[in-house]
């Protein structure tokens, strides 16, 4: 039988942009695939499966409880709904049609109100919440966060992400102090983060992770936190969570992925540097192009290649270069957040050495007229 690419006339993709949803995020290990297959081929009492896998994961993470959801975005929406609805049975099924009299404002730093592929505000609204921005786009202190708290505040939301503004923003620990002072839950969206322990330990009541990013599980999400708050999230399976349900295969796949993730040795940033060094050396032979190692802006141990184009020499805008490499015979995707500045980044975590050579040749060929490799 022809490959899936041939069957559906799909392009092969080189993912040099990282664990990105638009490219399918990651490629799970075989033990995760086996767990997914087992889930697909067996029946379970789903509520029991949810509760017991959640308890198992919580034990692994030294937390009070956990629940697997369909994705990190669903985790945000259901966590917001959870802290608004709590255990109100009538509001649970009428959140969409009720004029709320309970607190429904979700306070977050203005620099955290980002678009990660969809707006944070959309997820908050799906959960029945209203975003209240604290501070400014380039600054939010604990005092500025606290100043936005009113009797209508339902929770504080903190987005731990490279998408968020990093400078002059209070830490998770500082946000937790404010939350405790006002007896409010703190929700931390840590979708792509690699540390599954620290944010809960810092004082968050609910911490949300993508199952398919750092953990390299199936499409799924994890919410870990305080038992009462997690129980409220679980109740949302009869509310807005019904439209975001995760299958038995996803539950078992992510549970196995978390267990393996905690046991396996992680690839270090220095190992990434070693992997990309020949690639950088090759790029630096090209006229008008320079490359160097840069480190993750959110502080993770992730090294990437930054490629800078001198547009006056190469004769093309960097945004056009990025588009050309996406639309070639092989679709090559980069981290293009700074393409307007003439810079792109290559994330090597999901790229093989031969693929790095292909990327180099495709960039080189753009300026020699030989086309995409």
Tab-separated table of N, CA and C in Angstrom, residues 63-160:
chain	number	residue	atom	x	y	z
A	63	UNK	N	1.429	15.135	43.795
A	63	UNK	CA	0.343	16.110	43.849
A	63	UNK	C	-0.889	15.462	44.479
A	64	UNK	N	-1.878	16.277	44.787
A	64	UNK	CA	-3.086	15.740	45.412
A	64	UNK	C	-3.951	14.977	44.416
A	65	UNK	N	-4.050	15.464	43.194
A	65	UNK	CA	-4.897	14.792	42.210
A	65	UNK	C	-4.537	15.286	40.817
A	66	UNK	N	-5.052	14.586	39.813
A	66	UNK	CA	-4.820	14.956	38.416
A	66	UNK	C	-5.942	14.401	37.565
A	67	UNK	N	-6.124	15.002	36.402
A	67	UNK	CA	-7.107	14.509	35.448
A	67	UNK	C	-6.597	14.771	34.041
A	68	UNK	N	-6.810	13.806	33.164
A	68	UNK	CA	-6.419	13.946	31.767
A	68	UNK	C	-7.584	14.546	30.981
A	69	UNK	N	-7.270	15.535	30.151
A	69	UNK	CA	-8.261	16.196	29.311
A	69	UNK	C	-7.804	16.087	27.856
A	70	UNK	N	-8.562	16.674	26.959
A	70	UNK	CA	-8.287	16.456	25.537
A	70	UNK	C	-7.082	17.227	25.026
A	71	UNK	N	-6.771	18.356	25.634
A	71	UNK	CA	-5.615	19.155	25.227
A	71	UNK	C	-5.421	20.260	26.255
A	72	UNK	N	-4.316	20.993	26.159
A	72	UNK	CA	-4.064	22.057	27.131
A	72	UNK	C	-5.089	23.178	27.027
A	73	UNK	N	-5.528	23.509	25.824
A	73	UNK	CA	-6.544	24.556	25.661
A	73	UNK	C	-7.838	24.178	26.363
A	74	UNK	N	-8.230	22.919	26.219
A	74	UNK	CA	-9.410	22.430	26.938
A	74	UNK	C	-9.182	22.499	28.434
A	75	UNK	N	-7.927	22.262	28.845
A	75	UNK	CA	-7.590	22.359	30.262
A	75	UNK	C	-7.822	23.755	30.798
A	76	UNK	N	-7.472	24.779	30.004
A	76	UNK	CA	-7.728	26.162	30.441
A	76	UNK	C	-9.227	26.396	30.582
A	77	UNK	N	-9.980	26.059	29.536
A	77	UNK	CA	-11.423	26.303	29.542
A	77	UNK	C	-12.105	25.573	30.699
A	78	UNK	N	-11.762	24.310	30.894
A	78	UNK	CA	-12.414	23.534	31.945
A	78	UNK	C	-11.964	23.976	33.341
A	79	UNK	N	-10.730	24.424	33.471
A	79	UNK	CA	-10.266	24.923	34.770
A	79	UNK	C	-10.968	26.215	35.137
A	80	UNK	N	-11.146	27.096	34.149
A	80	UNK	CA	-11.882	28.341	34.392
A	80	UNK	C	-13.319	28.028	34.784
A	81	UNK	N	-13.966	27.141	34.020
A	81	UNK	CA	-15.339	26.759	34.347
A	81	UNK	C	-15.401	26.133	35.736
A	82	UNK	N	-14.385	25.362	36.084
A	82	UNK	CA	-14.370	24.677	37.380
A	82	UNK	C	-14.368	25.660	38.542
A	83	UNK	N	-13.544	26.718	38.435
A	83	UNK	CA	-13.458	27.662	39.565
A	83	UNK	C	-14.652	28.602	39.616
A	84	UNK	N	-15.389	28.710	38.526
A	84	UNK	CA	-16.618	29.514	38.516
A	84	UNK	C	-17.805	28.680	38.999
A	85	UNK	N	-17.963	27.506	38.430
A	85	UNK	CA	-19.115	26.641	38.729
A	85	UNK	C	-18.948	25.926	40.060
A	86	UNK	N	-17.714	25.486	40.334
A	86	UNK	CA	-17.420	24.644	41.509
A	86	UNK	C	-18.309	23.416	41.469
A	87	UNK	N	-19.140	23.180	42.497
A	87	UNK	CA	-19.999	21.987	42.494
A	87	UNK	C	-21.480	22.339	42.389
A	88	UNK	N	-21.772	23.496	41.790
A	88	UNK	CA	-23.158	23.934	41.594
A	88	UNK	C	-23.756	23.135	40.429
A	89	UNK	N	-24.609	22.170	40.745
A	89	UNK	CA	-25.140	21.252	39.731
A	89	UNK	C	-25.969	21.967	38.670
A	90	UNK	N	-26.725	22.988	39.079
A	90	UNK	CA	-27.546	23.716	38.100
A	90	UNK	C	-26.685	24.576	37.185
A	91	UNK	N	-25.700	25.264	37.763
A	91	UNK	CA	-24.833	26.111	36.950
A	91	UNK	C	-23.964	25.274	36.020
A	92	UNK	N	-23.613	24.063	36.443
A	92	UNK	CA	-22.795	23.176	35.620
A	92	UNK	C	-23.408	22.975	34.242
A	93	UNK	N	-24.705	22.768	34.185
A	93	UNK	CA	-25.359	22.478	32.911
A	93	UNK	C	-26.005	23.710	32.286
A	94	UNK	N	-25.930	24.846	32.973
A	94	UNK	CA	-26.546	26.061	32.439
A	94	UNK	C	-25.565	27.231	32.366
A	95	UNK	N	-24.282	26.931	32.406
A	95	UNK	CA	-23.273	27.985	32.362
A	95	UNK	C	-23.432	28.860	31.128
A	96	UNK	N	-23.812	28.243	30.024
A	96	UNK	CA	-23.936	28.951	28.745
A	96	UNK	C	-25.130	29.901	28.710
A	97	UNK	N	-26.103	29.686	29.581
A	97	UNK	CA	-27.364	30.423	29.474
A	97	UNK	C	-27.713	31.205	30.731
A	98	UNK	N	-26.773	31.303	31.655
A	98	UNK	CA	-27.068	31.919	32.951
A	98	UNK	C	-26.370	33.267	33.086
A	99	UNK	N	-27.104	34.246	33.572
A	99	UNK	CA	-26.495	35.515	33.952
A	99	UNK	C	-25.796	35.293	35.284
A	100	UNK	N	-24.477	35.287	35.270
A	100	UNK	CA	-23.742	34.857	36.452
A	100	UNK	C	-23.842	35.862	37.591
A	101	UNK	N	-24.105	35.328	38.771
A	101	UNK	CA	-24.078	36.134	39.992
A	101	UNK	C	-22.870	35.756	40.845
A	102	UNK	N	-22.206	34.674	40.471
A	102	UNK	CA	-20.997	34.246	41.181
A	102	UNK	C	-19.790	34.924	40.537
A	103	UNK	N	-18.659	34.977	41.228
A	103	UNK	CA	-17.454	35.577	40.636
A	103	UNK	C	-17.061	34.883	39.327
A	104	UNK	N	-16.740	35.700	38.326
A	104	UNK	CA	-16.415	35.135	37.008
A	104	UNK	C	-15.238	35.840	36.338
A	105	UNK	N	-14.578	36.757	37.043
A	105	UNK	CA	-13.453	37.467	36.448
A	105	UNK	C	-12.153	36.692	36.675
A	106	UNK	N	-11.362	36.567	35.611
A	106	UNK	CA	-10.086	35.859	35.652
A	106	UNK	C	-8.982	36.895	35.426
A	107	UNK	N	-8.198	37.137	36.456
A	107	UNK	CA	-7.156	38.164	36.392
A	107	UNK	C	-5.847	37.534	35.913
A	108	UNK	N	-5.235	38.141	34.915
A	108	UNK	CA	-3.933	37.679	34.440
A	108	UNK	C	-3.102	38.878	34.025
A	109	UNK	N	-1.766	38.759	34.039
A	109	UNK	CA	-0.930	39.852	33.558
A	109	UNK	C	-1.253	40.181	32.099
A	110	UNK	N	-1.296	41.453	31.780
A	110	UNK	CA	-1.613	41.868	30.411
A	110	UNK	C	-0.675	41.204	29.396
A	111	UNK	N	0.597	41.071	29.743
A	111	UNK	CA	1.556	40.451	28.842
A	111	UNK	C	1.379	38.960	28.678
A	112	UNK	N	0.426	38.377	29.425
A	112	UNK	CA	0.109	36.950	29.298
A	112	UNK	C	-1.150	36.708	28.469
A	113	UNK	N	-1.804	37.785	28.061
A	113	UNK	CA	-3.029	37.637	27.264
A	113	UNK	C	-2.625	37.478	25.801
A	114	UNK	N	-2.124	36.283	25.479
A	114	UNK	CA	-1.465	36.039	24.197
A	114	UNK	C	-2.308	35.139	23.286
A	115	UNK	N	-1.851	35.055	22.055
A	115	UNK	CA	-2.414	34.121	21.092
A	115	UNK	C	-1.387	33.015	20.894
A	116	UNK	N	-1.701	31.811	21.332
A	116	UNK	CA	-0.779	30.680	21.219
A	116	UNK	C	-1.137	29.776	20.040
A	117	UNK	N	-1.926	30.297	19.115
A	117	UNK	CA	-2.551	29.536	18.043
A	117	UNK	C	-4.046	29.759	18.094
A	118	UNK	N	-4.507	30.161	19.249
A	118	UNK	CA	-5.848	30.687	19.536
A	118	UNK	C	-5.679	31.593	20.754
A	119	UNK	N	-6.557	32.572	20.931
A	119	UNK	CA	-6.371	33.512	22.048
A	119	UNK	C	-6.660	32.893	23.400
A	120	UNK	N	-5.857	33.239	24.386
A	120	UNK	CA	-6.133	32.843	25.765
A	120	UNK	C	-7.541	33.276	26.156
A	121	UNK	N	-7.927	34.494	25.745
A	121	UNK	CA	-9.246	35.005	26.094
A	121	UNK	C	-10.389	34.145	25.588
A	122	UNK	N	-10.189	33.494	24.466
A	122	UNK	CA	-11.222	32.598	23.933
A	122	UNK	C	-11.434	31.419	24.868
A	123	UNK	N	-10.341	30.845	25.371
A	123	UNK	CA	-10.453	29.703	26.282
A	123	UNK	C	-11.113	30.122	27.598
A	124	UNK	N	-10.751	31.316	28.074
A	124	UNK	CA	-11.371	31.820	29.300
A	124	UNK	C	-12.872	32.004	29.087
A	125	UNK	N	-13.244	32.588	27.948
A	125	UNK	CA	-14.668	32.822	27.663
A	125	UNK	C	-15.437	31.511	27.521
A	126	UNK	N	-14.803	30.499	26.918
A	126	UNK	CA	-15.457	29.185	26.804
A	126	UNK	C	-15.786	28.618	28.176
A	127	UNK	N	-14.940	28.950	29.155
A	127	UNK	CA	-15.183	28.491	30.519
A	127	UNK	C	-16.107	29.399	31.313
A	128	UNK	N	-16.672	30.413	30.652
A	128	UNK	CA	-17.607	31.311	31.330
A	128	UNK	C	-16.942	32.483	32.014
A	129	UNK	N	-15.634	32.659	31.805
A	129	UNK	CA	-14.915	33.716	32.488
A	129	UNK	C	-14.772	34.987	31.677
A	130	UNK	N	-14.394	36.044	32.369
A	130	UNK	CA	-14.106	37.336	31.748
A	130	UNK	C	-12.674	37.726	32.098
A	131	UNK	N	-11.873	38.009	31.083
A	131	UNK	CA	-10.482	38.375	31.296
A	131	UNK	C	-10.377	39.773	31.885
A	132	UNK	N	-9.576	39.902	32.935
A	132	UNK	CA	-9.205	41.202	33.482
A	132	UNK	C	-7.684	41.286	33.412
A	133	UNK	N	-7.171	42.245	32.647
A	133	UNK	CA	-5.731	42.372	32.453
A	133	UNK	C	-5.118	43.227	33.555
A	134	UNK	N	-4.040	42.733	34.123
A	134	UNK	CA	-3.332	43.462	35.178
A	134	UNK	C	-2.024	44.019	34.632
A	135	UNK	N	-1.672	45.216	35.042
A	135	UNK	CA	-0.418	45.821	34.631
A	135	UNK	C	-0.444	46.290	33.195
A	136	UNK	N	0.715	46.188	32.551
A	136	UNK	CA	0.893	46.675	31.189
A	136	UNK	C	1.493	45.576	30.321
A	137	UNK	N	1.588	45.836	29.031
A	137	UNK	CA	2.108	44.824	28.118
A	137	UNK	C	3.541	44.437	28.455
A	138	UNK	N	4.280	45.346	29.048
A	138	UNK	CA	5.691	45.073	29.353
A	138	UNK	C	5.984	45.087	30.840
A	139	UNK	N	4.936	44.987	31.696
A	139	UNK	CA	5.180	45.069	33.133
A	139	UNK	C	3.958	44.612	33.906
A	140	UNK	N	4.194	43.742	34.880
A	140	UNK	CA	3.132	43.419	35.832
A	140	UNK	C	3.785	42.963	37.133
A	141	UNK	N	3.619	43.745	38.168
A	141	UNK	CA	4.154	43.413	39.483
A	141	UNK	C	3.073	42.724	40.311
A	142	UNK	N	3.474	42.203	41.460
A	142	UNK	CA	2.501	41.607	42.372
A	142	UNK	C	1.467	42.641	42.803
A	143	UNK	N	1.922	43.870	43.030
A	143	UNK	CA	0.997	44.928	43.446
A	143	UNK	C	-0.007	45.249	42.338
A	144	UNK	N	0.456	45.269	41.093
A	144	UNK	CA	-0.445	45.546	39.973
A	144	UNK	C	-1.450	44.419	39.782
A	145	UNK	N	-1.008	43.177	39.998
A	145	UNK	CA	-1.925	42.046	39.918
A	145	UNK	C	-2.975	42.153	41.014
A	146	UNK	N	-2.524	42.436	42.223
A	146	UNK	CA	-3.423	42.518	43.367
A	146	UNK	C	-4.434	43.649	43.217
A	147	UNK	N	-4.035	44.732	42.570
A	147	UNK	CA	-4.911	45.886	42.407
A	147	UNK	C	-6.146	45.563	41.567
A	148	UNK	N	-6.081	44.506	40.764
A	148	UNK	CA	-7.207	44.153	39.888
A	148	UNK	C	-8.182	43.176	40.528
A	149	UNK	N	-7.880	42.733	41.732
A	149	UNK	CA	-8.750	41.774	42.407
A	149	UNK	C	-9.932	42.501	43.044
A	150	UNK	N	-11.126	41.977	42.774
A	150	UNK	CA	-12.373	42.532	43.309
A	150	UNK	C	-13.237	41.374	43.815
A	151	UNK	N	-14.391	41.659	44.386
A	151	UNK	CA	-15.295	40.574	44.784
A	151	UNK	C	-15.760	39.719	43.602
A	152	UNK	N	-15.574	40.209	42.358
A	152	UNK	CA	-15.969	39.445	41.167
A	152	UNK	C	-14.854	38.503	40.685
A	153	UNK	N	-13.705	38.535	41.322
A	153	UNK	CA	-12.579	37.718	40.860
A	153	UNK	C	-12.795	36.258	41.238
A	154	UNK	N	-12.687	35.391	40.241
A	154	UNK	CA	-12.840	33.946	40.465
A	154	UNK	C	-11.502	33.243	40.594
A	155	UNK	N	-10.467	33.764	39.915
A	155	UNK	CA	-9.154	33.101	39.930
A	155	UNK	C	-8.113	34.025	39.330
A	156	UNK	N	-6.854	33.696	39.583
A	156	UNK	CA	-5.713	34.309	38.905
A	156	UNK	C	-5.184	33.292	37.899
A	157	UNK	N	-4.891	33.760	36.696
A	157	UNK	CA	-4.363	32.896	35.639
A	157	UNK	C	-2.970	33.375	35.264
A	158	UNK	N	-2.040	32.442	35.184
A	158	UNK	CA	-0.648	32.759	34.835
A	158	UNK	C	-0.263	31.887	33.647
A	159	UNK	N	0.205	32.508	32.556
A	159	UNK	CA	0.594	31.779	31.351
A	159	UNK	C	2.115	31.665	31.314
A	160	UNK	N	2.629	30.485	31.637
A	160	UNK	CA	4.074	30.246	31.606
A	160	UNK	C	4.429	29.735	30.216
